[in-house]
Coordinates of C-alpha atoms in Angstrom, one line a residue:
X2 CA -16.3 -8.1 31.1
X3 CA -19.1 -7.7 29.5
X4 CA -22.3 -6.9 30.6
X5 CA -23.8 -9.9 29.1
X6 CA -21.4 -12.0 31.2
X7 CA -22.8 -11.2 34.6
X8 CA -25.0 -13.8 36.0
X9 CA -28.3 -11.6 37.6
X10 CA -29.8 -12.7 40.8
X11 CA -33.5 -12.9 40.2
X12 CA -36.0 -12.3 42.9
X13 CA -38.9 -14.9 43.8
X14 CA -42.0 -13.8 42.1
X15 CA -43.9 -13.2 45.9
X16 CA -40.4 -11.4 46.6
X17 CA -40.7 -8.9 44.0
X18 CA -44.4 -8.2 43.9
X19 CA -44.2 -7.7 47.7
X20 CA -41.7 -5.0 46.8
X21 CA -43.6 -2.9 43.9
X22 CA -46.6 -3.1 45.9
X23 CA -45.6 -2.1 49.4
X24 CA -42.4 0.8 47.9
X25 CA -42.1 1.4 44.9
X26 CA -45.8 1.8 43.9
X27 CA -46.4 4.3 46.8
X28 CA -43.8 5.7 47.0
X29 CA -43.3 7.3 42.9
X30 CA -47.1 7.7 42.0
X31 CA -48.0 9.2 45.6
X32 CA -48.5 13.1 43.9
X33 CA -50.8 12.0 40.6
X34 CA -53.6 12.2 40.0
X35 CA -56.1 11.0 36.5
X36 CA -56.4 12.7 33.7
X37 CA -59.0 13.3 30.5
X38 CA -55.9 13.3 28.2
X39 CA -53.0 12.1 29.6
X40 CA -49.8 13.0 28.8
X41 CA -46.3 10.8 28.6
X42 CA -42.8 12.7 27.9
X43 CA -40.0 10.1 26.7
X44 CA -36.4 11.6 28.3
X45 CA -34.3 9.9 26.0
X46 CA -30.4 9.9 25.6
X47 CA -27.2 8.2 26.7
X48 CA -26.2 7.1 30.1
X49 CA -24.2 10.9 31.5
X50 CA -26.1 12.7 29.1
X51 CA -28.3 14.8 31.4
X52 CA -31.6 13.3 31.7
X53 CA -32.2 13.8 34.9
X54 CA -32.0 17.9 34.5
X55 CA -34.8 17.5 31.9
X56 CA -36.9 15.2 34.0
X57 CA -36.8 17.8 37.4
X58 CA -38.3 20.0 34.7
X59 CA -40.6 18.0 32.9
X60 CA -42.0 16.7 36.6
X61 CA -42.3 20.3 37.6
X62 CA -44.3 21.1 34.7
X63 CA -46.5 17.7 34.6
X64 CA -47.3 19.0 38.6
X65 CA -48.7 21.7 37.7
X66 CA -51.8 20.2 35.8
X67 CA -52.1 18.0 39.0
X68 CA -49.4 15.8 39.3
X69 CA -47.6 12.9 37.2
X70 CA -45.6 10.2 37.6
X71 CA -41.2 9.7 37.1
X72 CA -40.6 6.1 36.1
X73 CA -36.9 6.1 36.1
X74 CA -35.5 2.4 36.7
X75 CA -32.0 3.6 38.3
X76 CA -33.9 4.8 41.1
X77 CA -35.8 1.3 42.0
X78 CA -32.1 -0.2 42.6
X79 CA -31.8 0.4 45.6
X80 CA -34.9 -1.1 46.7
X81 CA -33.5 -4.7 45.6
X82 CA -32.4 -6.5 48.6
X83 CA -28.8 -7.2 47.8
X84 CA -27.8 -4.2 45.9
X85 CA -25.8 -2.8 48.8
X86 CA -23.9 -6.0 49.1
X87 CA -23.7 -6.6 45.3
X88 CA -21.6 -3.0 44.9
X89 CA -19.4 -4.4 48.2
X90 CA -18.4 -7.3 45.8
X91 CA -17.6 -5.3 42.3
X92 CA -19.5 -2.0 41.4
X93 CA -19.1 -3.1 37.6
X94 CA -21.5 -5.9 38.3
X95 CA -23.9 -4.2 41.1
X96 CA -26.4 -2.8 38.0
X97 CA -26.2 -5.7 35.7
X98 CA -27.1 -8.5 38.4
X99 CA -30.2 -6.1 39.4
X100 CA -31.3 -5.6 35.8
X101 CA -33.8 -8.2 35.3
X102 CA -35.8 -6.5 38.4
X103 CA -35.3 -3.4 38.1
X104 CA -36.8 -3.1 34.3
X105 CA -39.9 -5.7 35.6
X106 CA -40.7 -2.5 37.9
X107 CA -40.7 -0.2 35.9
X108 CA -42.8 -2.1 33.3
X109 CA -45.2 -2.6 36.5
X110 CA -45.3 0.7 37.7
X111 CA -45.5 1.9 33.5
X112 CA -48.8 -0.3 33.8
X113 CA -50.1 1.5 36.8
X114 CA -49.7 4.9 35.0
X115 CA -51.7 3.7 31.9
X116 CA -54.5 1.9 34.0
X117 CA -55.1 4.8 36.5
X118 CA -54.3 7.1 33.3
X119 CA -52.2 9.2 35.4
X120 CA -49.4 11.7 33.6
X121 CA -45.9 10.4 33.1
X122 CA -42.1 11.3 32.7
X123 CA -40.1 8.4 32.0
X124 CA -36.5 8.1 31.5
X125 CA -35.2 5.8 28.3
X126 CA -31.8 5.3 28.1
X127 CA -32.6 3.4 25.2
X128 CA -30.4 0.2 25.9
X129 CA -33.0 -2.0 24.2
X130 CA -34.9 0.1 21.6
X131 CA -37.3 -2.6 20.4
X132 CA -38.6 -2.5 24.3
X133 CA -39.1 1.2 23.9
X134 CA -40.7 1.4 20.6
X135 CA -43.5 -1.8 22.2
X136 CA -43.7 1.0 25.2
X137 CA -44.9 3.9 23.1
X138 CA -47.1 1.6 21.3
X139 CA -48.8 0.7 24.4
X140 CA -49.3 4.6 25.5
X141 CA -51.2 5.2 22.2
X142 CA -53.2 2.8 23.0
X143 CA -53.8 3.5 26.2
X144 CA -54.8 6.8 25.0
X145 CA -52.2 8.8 25.9
X146 CA -50.3 12.0 24.0
X147 CA -46.7 10.9 23.7
X148 CA -43.4 13.4 23.2
X149 CA -39.8 12.9 23.5
X150 CA -37.2 15.3 24.3
X151 CA -34.0 13.9 23.2
X152 CA -30.6 15.1 24.1
X153 CA -28.0 15.7 21.5
X154 CA -25.1 15.4 23.7
X155 CA -21.0 14.9 22.2
X156 CA -19.5 11.4 23.5
X157 CA -17.6 13.5 25.5
X158 CA -19.8 14.8 27.4
X159 CA -22.0 12.2 28.0
X160 CA -18.5 10.3 29.4
X161 CA -17.6 12.4 31.3
X162 CA -20.9 13.0 32.8
X163 CA -21.2 9.0 33.5
X164 CA -17.7 9.8 35.6
X165 CA -18.8 13.1 37.5
X166 CA -21.9 11.0 38.5
X167 CA -20.4 7.5 39.9
X168 CA -18.2 10.0 41.8
X169 CA -21.0 12.2 43.3
X170 CA -22.9 8.8 44.2
X171 CA -19.5 7.0 45.3
X172 CA -19.2 9.8 47.9
X173 CA -22.5 9.2 48.7
X174 CA -21.6 4.7 48.9
X175 CA -23.5 3.7 46.1
X176 CA -21.7 4.4 42.7
X177 CA -23.4 4.1 39.3
X178 CA -21.0 2.1 37.0
X179 CA -22.0 2.2 33.7
X180 CA -20.1 0.0 31.0
X181 CA -18.5 1.7 27.7
X182 CA -20.5 -0.8 25.7
X183 CA -23.6 0.4 27.4
X184 CA -22.7 3.7 26.7
X185 CA -21.6 3.3 23.6
X186 CA -24.8 1.5 21.8
X187 CA -26.9 3.8 23.8
X188 CA -25.3 7.1 21.9
X189 CA -25.9 4.7 18.5
X190 CA -29.6 3.9 19.5
X191 CA -30.9 7.2 19.6
X192 CA -30.5 8.3 16.6
X193 CA -32.1 5.3 15.1
X194 CA -34.9 5.1 17.1
X195 CA -35.7 8.8 16.4
X196 CA -35.4 7.6 12.5
X197 CA -38.0 5.1 13.1
X198 CA -40.2 6.9 15.4
X199 CA -40.7 9.9 12.9
X200 CA -41.1 7.2 10.3
X201 CA -43.4 5.7 11.6
X202 CA -45.5 8.3 13.5
X203 CA -44.8 6.8 17.0
X204 CA -45.1 10.2 18.7
X205 CA -46.8 13.2 19.0
X206 CA -44.4 15.9 19.7
X207 CA -40.0 15.6 19.0
X208 CA -37.8 17.7 20.7
X209 CA -34.0 17.8 20.1
X210 CA -32.4 20.0 22.8
X211 CA -28.9 20.6 24.7
X212 CA -27.8 22.1 27.7
X213 CA -27.0 25.1 27.4
X214 CA -25.8 26.1 30.4
X215 CA -25.7 23.7 34.1
X216 CA -29.6 24.6 34.8
X217 CA -31.1 25.5 31.4
X218 CA -31.9 24.2 27.7
X219 CA -31.7 25.0 24.4
X220 CA -34.0 23.3 21.6
X221 CA -32.3 22.8 18.6
X222 CA -35.5 20.8 16.6
X223 CA -39.0 20.7 17.1
X224 CA -41.4 18.5 15.4
X225 CA -45.7 17.7 15.6
X226 CA -47.9 16.3 14.3
X227 CA -51.0 17.9 12.8
X228 CA -53.9 17.3 13.5
X229 CA -54.2 15.4 10.2
X230 CA -51.3 13.4 11.7
X231 CA -48.6 14.9 9.3
X232 CA -45.4 15.9 10.6
X233 CA -45.4 20.1 10.6
X234 CA -41.8 20.1 9.0
X235 CA -39.5 17.6 7.4
X236 CA -38.2 14.7 9.7
X237 CA -35.2 15.5 10.9
X238 CA -34.3 14.1 14.9
X239 CA -31.4 12.2 14.2
X240 CA -29.9 14.4 11.7
X241 CA -30.0 16.9 14.4
X242 CA -28.4 14.9 17.0
X243 CA -25.8 13.7 14.7
X244 CA -25.3 17.7 14.4
X245 CA -25.3 18.4 17.6
X246 CA -22.2 15.7 18.2
X247 CA -20.2 17.2 16.0
X248 CA -20.1 20.9 16.0
X249 CA -17.3 22.6 17.2
X250 CA -17.4 23.9 20.9
X251 CA -17.1 27.1 21.5
X252 CA -14.7 28.5 24.4
X253 CA -16.9 28.6 27.0
X254 CA -17.7 25.0 26.5
X255 CA -14.5 24.0 26.0
X256 CA -12.8 25.9 29.3
X257 CA -15.9 24.1 31.1
X258 CA -14.9 20.7 30.1
X259 CA -11.6 20.9 30.5
X260 CA -12.4 21.8 34.5
X261 CA -14.8 19.3 35.0
X262 CA -12.2 17.1 33.4
X263 CA -9.2 18.1 35.7
X264 CA -12.2 17.8 38.5
X265 CA -12.9 14.5 37.8
X266 CA -9.1 13.3 37.9
X267 CA -8.5 15.1 41.2
X268 CA -11.6 13.1 43.1
X269 CA -10.8 10.0 41.4
X270 CA -7.4 10.8 43.2
X271 CA -9.6 10.8 46.2
X272 CA -8.2 8.6 49.0
X273 CA -11.2 8.1 50.6
X274 CA -12.3 6.6 48.0
X275 CA -12.3 2.9 47.6
X276 CA -9.6 1.5 45.6
X277 CA -11.1 -0.6 43.3
X278 CA -13.6 1.6 43.1
X279 CA -11.5 4.1 41.3
X280 CA -10.0 1.5 39.5
X281 CA -13.3 0.6 38.1
X282 CA -13.2 4.2 36.2
X283 CA -10.1 5.3 35.9
X284 CA -9.6 5.3 32.1
X285 CA -13.5 7.0 31.8
X286 CA -11.3 10.8 32.2
X287 CA -9.0 10.0 29.2
X288 CA -11.7 8.4 27.3
X289 CA -13.9 11.4 27.7
X290 CA -11.0 13.2 26.5
X291 CA -10.3 11.0 23.7
X292 CA -14.0 11.6 22.4
X293 CA -13.5 15.3 22.6
X294 CA -10.4 15.6 20.3
X295 CA -12.4 16.5 17.0
X296 CA -14.6 19.1 18.4
X297 CA -13.0 20.7 21.5
X298 CA -11.1 24.0 20.9
X299 CA -7.3 24.3 21.1
X300 CA -5.8 26.0 24.9
X301 CA -3.4 29.2 24.2
X302 CA -1.4 30.9 27.1
X303 CA -2.4 34.5 28.1
X304 CA -0.5 36.8 30.5
X305 CA -3.2 37.8 32.3
X306 CA -4.9 35.2 34.7
X307 CA -6.4 32.9 34.7
X308 CA -3.2 32.3 32.1
X309 CA -5.0 30.7 28.8
X310 CA -7.9 30.5 26.7
X311 CA -9.9 28.5 24.5
X312 CA -10.6 30.5 21.4
X313 CA -8.3 29.1 19.2
X314 CA -10.3 26.3 16.6
X315 CA -10.1 22.9 16.5
X316 CA -8.6 22.1 13.4
X317 CA -11.7 20.6 11.5
X318 CA -13.3 23.8 12.4
X319 CA -11.0 25.8 11.1
X320 CA -10.4 24.5 8.2
X321 CA -14.3 24.2 7.5
X322 CA -14.4 28.0 8.1
X323 CA -11.6 28.4 5.5
X324 CA -13.5 26.4 2.8
X325 CA -16.8 27.1 3.4
X326 CA -16.8 31.1 4.4
X327 CA -13.4 32.3 2.8
X328 CA -12.8 31.1 -0.2
X329 CA -16.4 32.4 -1.7
X330 CA -15.3 36.0 -0.4
X331 CA -11.4 35.7 -2.7
X332 CA -14.2 36.0 -5.2
X333 CA -13.5 35.2 -9.4
X334 CA -9.2 35.1 -9.9
X335 CA -7.8 36.0 -12.6
X336 CA -4.6 33.7 -14.2
X337 CA -1.9 36.0 -14.7
X338 CA 1.1 34.9 -17.2
X339 CA 3.9 37.6 -15.2
X340 CA 0.8 37.9 -12.1
X341 CA 2.0 40.9 -9.9
X342 CA 1.8 40.7 -5.8
X343 CA 1.8 44.0 -3.5
X344 CA 2.1 44.5 -0.1
X345 CA 0.7 47.6 1.5
X346 CA 2.7 48.0 4.7
X347 CA 2.7 50.1 8.1
X348 CA 2.2 50.0 11.5
X349 CA -1.4 49.8 12.9
X350 CA -3.3 53.2 11.9
X351 CA -1.4 54.0 9.3
X352 CA -4.1 54.0 7.0
X353 CA -3.3 50.7 5.2
X354 CA -6.8 49.9 4.1
X355 CA -7.0 53.2 2.1
X356 CA -3.6 53.0 0.5
X357 CA -4.5 49.1 -0.7
X358 CA -7.4 50.3 -2.1
X359 CA -5.5 53.4 -4.0
X360 CA -3.2 50.2 -5.5
X361 CA -5.9 48.1 -6.2
X362 CA -7.1 50.9 -8.3
X363 CA -3.8 50.7 -10.4
X364 CA -3.9 47.2 -11.7
X365 CA -5.7 44.8 -13.6
X366 CA -8.5 42.6 -13.9
X367 CA -9.8 43.2 -10.8
X368 CA -6.3 41.4 -8.2
X369 CA -7.7 40.2 -4.9
X370 CA -7.2 41.8 -1.5
X371 CA -5.9 40.5 1.5
X372 CA -6.2 41.7 4.5
X373 CA -6.3 40.2 8.3
X374 CA -9.3 42.4 9.3
X375 CA -11.4 40.6 7.1
X376 CA -10.3 37.4 8.2
X377 CA -10.5 38.0 11.6
X378 CA -14.9 38.6 11.6
X379 CA -14.7 34.9 10.4
X380 CA -13.9 33.4 13.8
X381 CA -16.7 32.5 16.1
X382 CA -16.0 34.5 18.6
X383 CA -14.5 37.7 17.5
X384 CA -17.6 40.0 17.6
X385 CA -18.4 39.0 21.4
X386 CA -14.2 39.2 22.1
X387 CA -14.7 42.7 20.6
X388 CA -17.6 44.1 23.0
X389 CA -15.0 42.6 25.9
X390 CA -11.8 43.7 25.3
X391 CA -11.6 45.8 22.3
X392 CA -7.9 45.9 23.2
X393 CA -6.8 42.4 23.0
X394 CA -9.3 40.4 20.9
X395 CA -7.4 40.4 17.7
X396 CA -4.5 38.6 19.7
X397 CA -6.3 36.5 21.3
X398 CA -7.4 34.8 17.8
X399 CA -4.2 35.9 16.1
X400 CA -3.1 32.4 15.4
X401 CA -6.4 31.4 13.5
X402 CA -6.5 34.7 11.3
X403 CA -3.2 34.9 10.2
X404 CA -3.3 31.1 9.4
X405 CA -6.7 31.7 7.6
X406 CA -4.1 34.8 5.3
X407 CA -1.8 32.7 5.0
X408 CA -4.3 30.1 3.1
X409 CA -5.6 32.9 0.8
X410 CA -2.7 33.9 -0.4
X411 CA -1.6 30.5 -1.2
X412 CA -5.2 29.6 -2.8
X413 CA -4.5 33.1 -4.6
X414 CA -0.6 31.8 -5.8
X415 CA -2.0 29.1 -7.1
X416 CA -4.4 30.2 -9.5
X417 CA -1.5 32.5 -10.1
X418 CA -3.8 35.4 -9.8
X419 CA -2.7 39.2 -8.4
X420 CA -2.8 40.2 -5.3
X421 CA -3.0 43.2 -3.3
X422 CA -1.9 42.3 0.0
X423 CA -2.5 44.0 3.5
X424 CA 0.6 43.6 6.1
X425 CA 1.6 45.1 9.5
X426 CA 4.7 42.7 9.7
X427 CA 6.2 41.6 13.1
X428 CA 9.6 40.1 12.2
X429 CA 12.1 40.9 9.3
X430 CA 12.3 37.3 8.7
X431 CA 8.9 36.7 8.9
X432 CA 8.2 39.1 5.9
X433 CA 11.3 38.2 3.3
X434 CA 10.3 34.6 3.7
X435 CA 6.1 35.5 3.0
X436 CA 7.9 37.1 -0.1
X437 CA 9.9 34.8 -1.2
X438 CA 7.1 32.1 -1.7
X439 CA 5.6 34.4 -4.4
X440 CA 8.8 35.2 -5.7
X441 CA 9.6 31.6 -6.4
X442 CA 5.9 30.9 -7.7
X443 CA 7.4 33.4 -10.5
X444 CA 5.8 36.8 -9.0
X445 CA 6.5 40.4 -9.6
X446 CA 6.5 41.4 -5.8
X447 CA 6.3 44.9 -5.3
X448 CA 6.3 46.9 -1.7
X449 CA 4.3 50.1 -0.7
X450 CA 5.6 52.0 2.4
X451 CA 3.4 53.6 4.2
X452 CA 5.8 56.4 6.6
X453 CA 3.6 57.7 9.1
X454 CA 4.0 59.1 12.5
X455 CA 3.8 57.8 15.8
X456 CA 1.5 59.9 16.9
X457 CA -0.5 59.5 13.8
X458 CA -0.6 56.2 13.8
X459 CA -1.7 55.8 17.6
X460 CA -4.2 58.6 17.2
X461 CA -5.5 56.4 13.7
X462 CA -6.0 53.5 15.7
X463 CA -8.3 55.9 18.3
X464 CA -10.2 57.6 15.2
X465 CA -10.8 54.3 13.6
X466 CA -12.5 52.6 17.4
X467 CA -14.3 56.1 17.7
X468 CA -16.1 56.0 14.3
X469 CA -17.4 52.6 14.4
X470 CA -18.4 52.5 17.8
X471 CA -20.6 55.6 17.1
X472 CA -22.9 53.4 14.7
X473 CA -23.3 51.1 17.6
X474 CA -21.1 48.0 16.2
X475 CA -18.2 46.8 18.4
X476 CA -14.2 47.1 16.8
X477 CA -11.6 47.1 17.6
X478 CA -8.7 49.1 19.4
X479 CA -5.0 48.9 19.6
X480 CA -3.0 48.2 22.6
X481 CA 0.1 51.5 22.6
X482 CA 1.9 47.5 23.1
X483 CA 0.7 46.5 20.0
X484 CA 1.2 49.3 18.1
X485 CA 4.7 49.9 19.2
X486 CA 5.8 46.2 18.0
X487 CA 4.9 47.0 15.0
X488 CA 6.0 50.2 14.7
X489 CA 9.6 49.3 16.0
X490 CA 9.9 46.8 13.3
X491 CA 9.1 48.3 10.3
X492 CA 12.6 49.9 9.3
X493 CA 14.1 46.6 10.0
X494 CA 11.8 45.0 7.5
X495 CA 12.6 47.3 5.1
X496 CA 15.9 47.5 5.2
X497 CA 16.5 43.7 4.8
X498 CA 14.3 43.8 1.6
X499 CA 15.9 46.3 0.1
X500 CA 18.7 44.5 1.4
X501 CA 18.6 41.5 0.4
X502 CA 16.3 42.0 -2.7
X503 CA 12.9 40.1 -1.5
X504 CA 10.8 42.6 -3.3
X505 CA 10.9 43.5 -7.3
X506 CA 10.1 47.8 -6.2
X507 CA 9.7 49.7 -3.3
X508 CA 8.3 52.7 -2.6
X509 CA 8.2 54.9 0.7
X510 CA 4.8 57.2 0.4
X511 CA 3.6 59.5 3.1
X512 CA 0.1 58.9 4.3
X513 CA -1.9 61.0 1.7
X514 CA -0.4 58.9 -0.6
X515 CA 2.9 61.8 -1.7
X516 CA 6.0 59.7 -2.6
X517 CA 9.0 60.2 -0.5
X518 CA 11.4 57.5 -2.1
X519 CA 11.2 54.6 -5.1
X520 CA 13.7 52.4 -5.8
X521 CA 13.7 49.1 -8.5
X522 CA 15.6 46.1 -9.4
X523 CA 17.0 46.6 -13.1
X524 CA 17.2 43.5 -15.5
X525 CA 20.6 42.1 -13.9
X526 CA 19.0 42.3 -10.8
X527 CA 20.4 45.2 -8.9
X528 CA 18.5 48.3 -7.2
X529 CA 18.5 51.4 -9.6
X530 CA 19.4 53.3 -6.8
X531 CA 21.0 53.2 -3.5
X532 CA 19.5 51.5 -1.3
X533 CA 18.0 54.5 0.9
X534 CA 14.4 53.2 1.7
X535 CA 15.3 52.8 5.4
X536 CA 16.2 56.6 5.6
X537 CA 13.2 57.4 3.5
X538 CA 10.8 55.6 6.1
X539 CA 12.8 58.2 9.4
X540 CA 13.2 60.8 8.2
X541 CA 9.5 60.5 7.6
X542 CA 8.9 59.3 11.3
X543 CA 10.3 62.4 12.2
X544 CA 9.0 64.8 10.1
X545 CA 8.2 68.4 12.1
X546 CA 3.9 68.6 11.7
X547 CA 3.4 71.6 9.1
X548 CA 0.7 74.0 11.4
X549 CA -2.0 72.9 8.8
X550 CA -1.3 69.3 9.5
X551 CA -0.8 70.5 13.6
X552 CA -4.3 72.1 13.4
X553 CA -6.2 68.7 11.9
X554 CA -4.0 66.7 14.6
X555 CA -4.9 69.0 17.9
X556 CA -8.8 69.4 15.6
X557 CA -9.0 65.0 16.2
X558 CA -7.6 65.2 19.2
X559 CA -10.3 67.5 21.0
X560 CA -13.3 65.1 19.1
X561 CA -11.9 61.5 20.7
X562 CA -11.5 63.0 23.9
X563 CA -15.4 63.9 23.9
X564 CA -15.9 60.4 22.1
X565 CA -13.9 58.2 24.3
X566 CA -13.1 59.7 27.5
X567 CA -13.1 56.4 28.9
X568 CA -9.6 56.2 27.3
X569 CA -8.0 59.6 28.2
X570 CA -4.6 58.3 29.5
X571 CA -4.3 56.8 26.0
X572 CA -5.1 60.2 24.6
X573 CA -2.5 62.6 26.5
X574 CA -0.2 59.9 25.6
X575 CA -0.4 60.1 21.9
X576 CA -0.2 64.1 21.9
X577 CA 2.8 63.4 24.6
X578 CA 4.2 61.7 21.1
X579 CA 3.8 64.3 18.8
X580 CA 4.3 67.7 21.0
X581 CA 7.9 67.0 20.2
X582 CA 7.5 68.1 16.2
X583 CA 5.0 69.6 16.6
X584 CA 5.6 73.8 15.6
X585 CA 7.1 76.7 17.6
X586 CA 4.0 78.7 19.3
X587 CA 4.1 82.3 19.5
X588 CA 3.0 83.3 23.4
X589 CA 0.0 84.9 23.4
X590 CA -0.2 88.3 24.2
X591 CA -2.2 88.9 27.5
X592 CA -4.7 91.8 26.5
X593 CA -4.0 94.9 29.4
X594 CA -6.2 95.0 32.8
X595 CA -9.2 97.1 32.0
X596 CA -9.5 100.9 33.8
X597 CA -10.5 100.9 37.5
X598 CA -14.3 101.9 37.8
X599 CA -14.8 103.6 40.7
X600 CA -18.1 101.8 42.4
X601 CA -21.1 103.7 43.9
X602 CA -21.1 104.2 47.6
X603 CA -24.3 105.2 49.6
X604 CA -24.0 108.1 51.0

């Protein structure tokens, strides 16, 4: 049933005036004081947007000026002698049936406010925009300073806010029902009304705010008329509201919405709630969830409590970041008749970035350097996650940054540009599939594998963390499990690359660029020498340290113990990995004890 189909119940003029004079005016104007320069603040937003919080804050500020009147037509419903009975008959139509009276009572109290020059704060859901604009004109004519605070709230949040308020008031026996038509009309009217207000200069100041927390607001737009009657900045309140409604949510907002939605579902199932009251709003939770789909994050599982998080971006935000932030950083891509893709492969901490820069310098026309580490910083949560949990930050945004890397590679392939790709493989099949995409696009594919001991690469991850942290910049520190996963699969990946001819050449080298093994496919697709890249890799990973290497390793260990004592256990484990490969140590010669001297004895 639509609101216009409901027949309201109108009181007699005597009843109406008696309630206004004896109940409403004494209750809501008792703390007000006349002002020489009165102020009225309109708090505008659709139902469920959180106007009550803003009204509370504004009313408290007006009280410091000597008192103010709070104008809210919904608060007058209980003064209607039939409202309780209407709620019992049909919760969906009770508010509509008393609406003519509440509107007239609001008009009466506002006329009383203007006559006495009281400060006021007025809730404005904007169900009737023309009446709102007429009210602005009446206050302007009465000599008021007019300010508007508009709530920029996504429709999902305001729809859920309506449901939450309905259930909260239902527990008190006075549920307030808002139809979908009413909610949607008010949300649309806010944008059009703000445009008209700024165009006609109907207010002295306009704010657009959003809720930062349950009790705090954040201004996203502020404009004011100067003494000459001109806006200090180009009008844009309506655009600010629309931008905020479309703004992709963060992890905190998504998690909070999801928990509130689950709580609403639980409260809807409360057997103490009358069945018809529950049926009236049962679909509201699903509607709120549907509104949230374009802006909310995607839930993903975690091993740690609470078992999920919301750091996976929505499809729209993910795509926008790639198009607007990542593509420009790829630089100029020079098309090649015979393009080359070089993979630089190794476990975390092996030194891939340094090797990739070296390889890039040997290629023509500045090939595109593609590394997952660069894409991580485009994720809006990454820096905060680094500050909170540097050991898991990368894992929690992995789905997004790896997808960006795949998109970046496809972007370069489509333009036939050379590429140098840093890769930390997770599976042999994944690498073979990736390399095949380049081969199918007509690329020559080369593989450079860094053969580095486990102790050295683990130490490399710690040294990187210490080096960057010293500059006060949050950075990652790969976990032992994350390192070991890629370290263990590396020989399998290298073997598969040669066995399946997934690449055109293989080079295994040390971290210092010393080559250990090289093999190339000839014109007939056969390797020029017997495939042995896996053996070369394994041999280097198990090679004993030279005395010079051992000295450098222990020097770095000492420095790390001083720089990051909170990770002492990790550093001890790293040393334990290195010890079996260390050169034999000659036992130190103990100095002979000094000769005993006679002690002076007093006579």
